[in-house]
């Protein structure tokens, strides 16, 4: 399914998250994409890995308050909402088309109660200050541009300080051995736990019936406040 408008290719990708014992319990979602230069307009390999982590923990997500950062086309957030979570999707206030794509993803999956808001990483804006409490923060491939790492962790640290029992579930694609967030985590007093992909069924080149993550190397980590005594879910 696809159309070309103003040199942009619009497509819809379908993902099936399987329940191992009963096909009737499988989760099927549709994600609209626009193939252009904006990061948030299509599904990246790490988004499928994070969505698989969300799906793996589906039984504890009902009524959990979840915020997705840098949601873009919102695959992890959509999966969380379909699993019964109270989800807010967010992306840059400077990228209205990404925010519109968040809404489009919700509409396509019959999700009518999901909130969408825009704010800029590193900016403690009124939109960020007035967010309701959260239990889980999601973010796939938010650690993409090294110059953004400090701003991302400023936002995440603020949210974890405001919600001391919350966790930040994030997946990222390994693009260079030369960069690391370890020093920044120490500076912001955050704990990091690496989650083996095999532990949640993501050690495959083809997840959710797609061709992603393919041959890309993706890592999954959970960040918490150093004061938190709760282990990663």
PDB file of N, CA and C in Angstrom, residues 21 28 51 61 63 80 83-84 106 108 114 120-122 137-138 152 157 162 192 196 203 206 221:
ATOM      1  N   UNK A  21       1.122 -19.258  22.389  1.00  0.00           N
ATOM      2  CA  UNK A  21       0.235 -20.410  22.451  1.00  0.00           C
ATOM      3  C   UNK A  21      -1.076 -20.245  21.691  1.00  0.00           C
ATOM      4  N   UNK A  28      -1.883  -7.224  16.314  1.00  0.00           N
ATOM      5  CA  UNK A  28      -1.562  -6.704  14.987  1.00  0.00           C
ATOM      6  C   UNK A  28      -1.735  -5.189  14.991  1.00  0.00           C
ATOM      7  N   UNK A  51       9.411  -2.222  21.033  1.00  0.00           N
ATOM      8  CA  UNK A  51       8.019  -2.682  20.991  1.00  0.00           C
ATOM      9  C   UNK A  51       7.911  -4.141  21.434  1.00  0.00           C
ATOM     10  N   UNK A  61       1.137  -4.154  32.054  1.00  0.00           N
ATOM     11  CA  UNK A  61       1.007  -2.803  31.542  1.00  0.00           C
ATOM     12  C   UNK A  61      -0.375  -2.187  31.703  1.00  0.00           C
ATOM     13  N   UNK A  63      -3.249  -0.160  32.709  1.00  0.00           N
ATOM     14  CA  UNK A  63      -3.403   1.029  33.540  1.00  0.00           C
ATOM     15  C   UNK A  63      -2.081   1.682  33.945  1.00  0.00           C
ATOM     16  N   UNK A  80       1.982  -0.375  23.568  1.00  0.00           N
ATOM     17  CA  UNK A  80       1.653  -0.201  24.984  1.00  0.00           C
ATOM     18  C   UNK A  80       0.180   0.138  25.165  1.00  0.00           C
ATOM     19  N   UNK A  83      -2.042  -2.711  24.778  1.00  0.00           N
ATOM     20  CA  UNK A  83      -1.931  -3.624  25.923  1.00  0.00           C
ATOM     21  C   UNK A  83      -2.628  -3.063  27.163  1.00  0.00           C
ATOM     22  N   UNK A  84      -3.299  -1.928  27.022  1.00  0.00           N
ATOM     23  CA  UNK A  84      -4.095  -1.403  28.113  1.00  0.00           C
ATOM     24  C   UNK A  84      -3.458  -0.293  28.919  1.00  0.00           C
ATOM     25  N   UNK A 106      -2.290   6.495  15.909  1.00  0.00           N
ATOM     26  CA  UNK A 106      -3.369   6.177  16.858  1.00  0.00           C
ATOM     27  C   UNK A 106      -4.685   5.944  16.117  1.00  0.00           C
ATOM     28  N   UNK A 108      -5.152   4.975  13.082  1.00  0.00           N
ATOM     29  CA  UNK A 108      -5.105   3.762  12.273  1.00  0.00           C
ATOM     30  C   UNK A 108      -5.290   2.505  13.123  1.00  0.00           C
ATOM     31  N   UNK A 114      -5.409   8.279  23.439  1.00  0.00           N
ATOM     32  CA  UNK A 114      -3.976   8.537  23.580  1.00  0.00           C
ATOM     33  C   UNK A 114      -3.706  10.025  23.379  1.00  0.00           C
ATOM     34  N   UNK A 120      10.548  20.065  23.613  1.00  0.00           N
ATOM     35  CA  UNK A 120      11.914  19.947  23.114  1.00  0.00           C
ATOM     36  C   UNK A 120      12.815  19.398  24.205  1.00  0.00           C
ATOM     37  N   UNK A 121      13.612  18.378  23.867  1.00  0.00           N
ATOM     38  CA  UNK A 121      14.545  17.795  24.831  1.00  0.00           C
ATOM     39  C   UNK A 121      15.461  18.865  25.407  1.00  0.00           C
ATOM     40  N   UNK A 122      15.672  18.800  26.717  1.00  0.00           N
ATOM     41  CA  UNK A 122      16.553  19.743  27.381  1.00  0.00           C
ATOM     42  C   UNK A 122      15.879  21.017  27.826  1.00  0.00           C
ATOM     43  N   UNK A 137       8.765   5.386  31.029  1.00  0.00           N
ATOM     44  CA  UNK A 137       9.110   6.266  29.911  1.00  0.00           C
ATOM     45  C   UNK A 137       9.706   5.390  28.820  1.00  0.00           C
ATOM     46  N   UNK A 138       9.269   5.572  27.593  1.00  0.00           N
ATOM     47  CA  UNK A 138       9.782   4.813  26.454  1.00  0.00           C
ATOM     48  C   UNK A 138      10.578   5.737  25.535  1.00  0.00           C
ATOM     49  N   UNK A 152      18.738  14.980  26.025  1.00  0.00           N
ATOM     50  CA  UNK A 152      17.847  13.843  26.302  1.00  0.00           C
ATOM     51  C   UNK A 152      17.898  13.484  27.776  1.00  0.00           C
ATOM     52  N   UNK A 157      16.228  12.759  33.237  1.00  0.00           N
ATOM     53  CA  UNK A 157      16.559  12.949  34.647  1.00  0.00           C
ATOM     54  C   UNK A 157      15.473  13.746  35.359  1.00  0.00           C
ATOM     55  N   UNK A 162      11.036  13.648  39.138  1.00  0.00           N
ATOM     56  CA  UNK A 162       9.632  13.962  39.412  1.00  0.00           C
ATOM     57  C   UNK A 162       8.831  12.692  39.700  1.00  0.00           C
ATOM     58  N   UNK A 192      21.935   2.175  35.179  1.00  0.00           N
ATOM     59  CA  UNK A 192      21.680   1.565  33.872  1.00  0.00           C
ATOM     60  C   UNK A 192      21.798   0.054  33.977  1.00  0.00           C
ATOM     61  N   UNK A 196      19.502  -8.342  28.008  1.00  0.00           N
ATOM     62  CA  UNK A 196      19.826  -9.202  26.854  1.00  0.00           C
ATOM     63  C   UNK A 196      18.612  -9.378  25.940  1.00  0.00           C
ATOM     64  N   UNK A 203      16.072 -11.584  19.960  1.00  0.00           N
ATOM     65  CA  UNK A 203      17.355 -11.976  19.359  1.00  0.00           C
ATOM     66  C   UNK A 203      17.120 -12.598  17.981  1.00  0.00           C
ATOM     67  N   UNK A 206      14.234 -10.804  12.385  1.00  0.00           N
ATOM     68  CA  UNK A 206      12.884 -10.526  11.877  1.00  0.00           C
ATOM     69  C   UNK A 206      11.896 -10.589  13.034  1.00  0.00           C
ATOM     70  N   UNK A 221      18.301  -1.105  27.120  1.00  0.00           N
ATOM     71  CA  UNK A 221      18.702  -0.772  28.480  1.00  0.00           C
ATOM     72  C   UNK A 221      17.515  -0.192  29.238  1.00  0.00           C
TER      73      UNK A 221
END
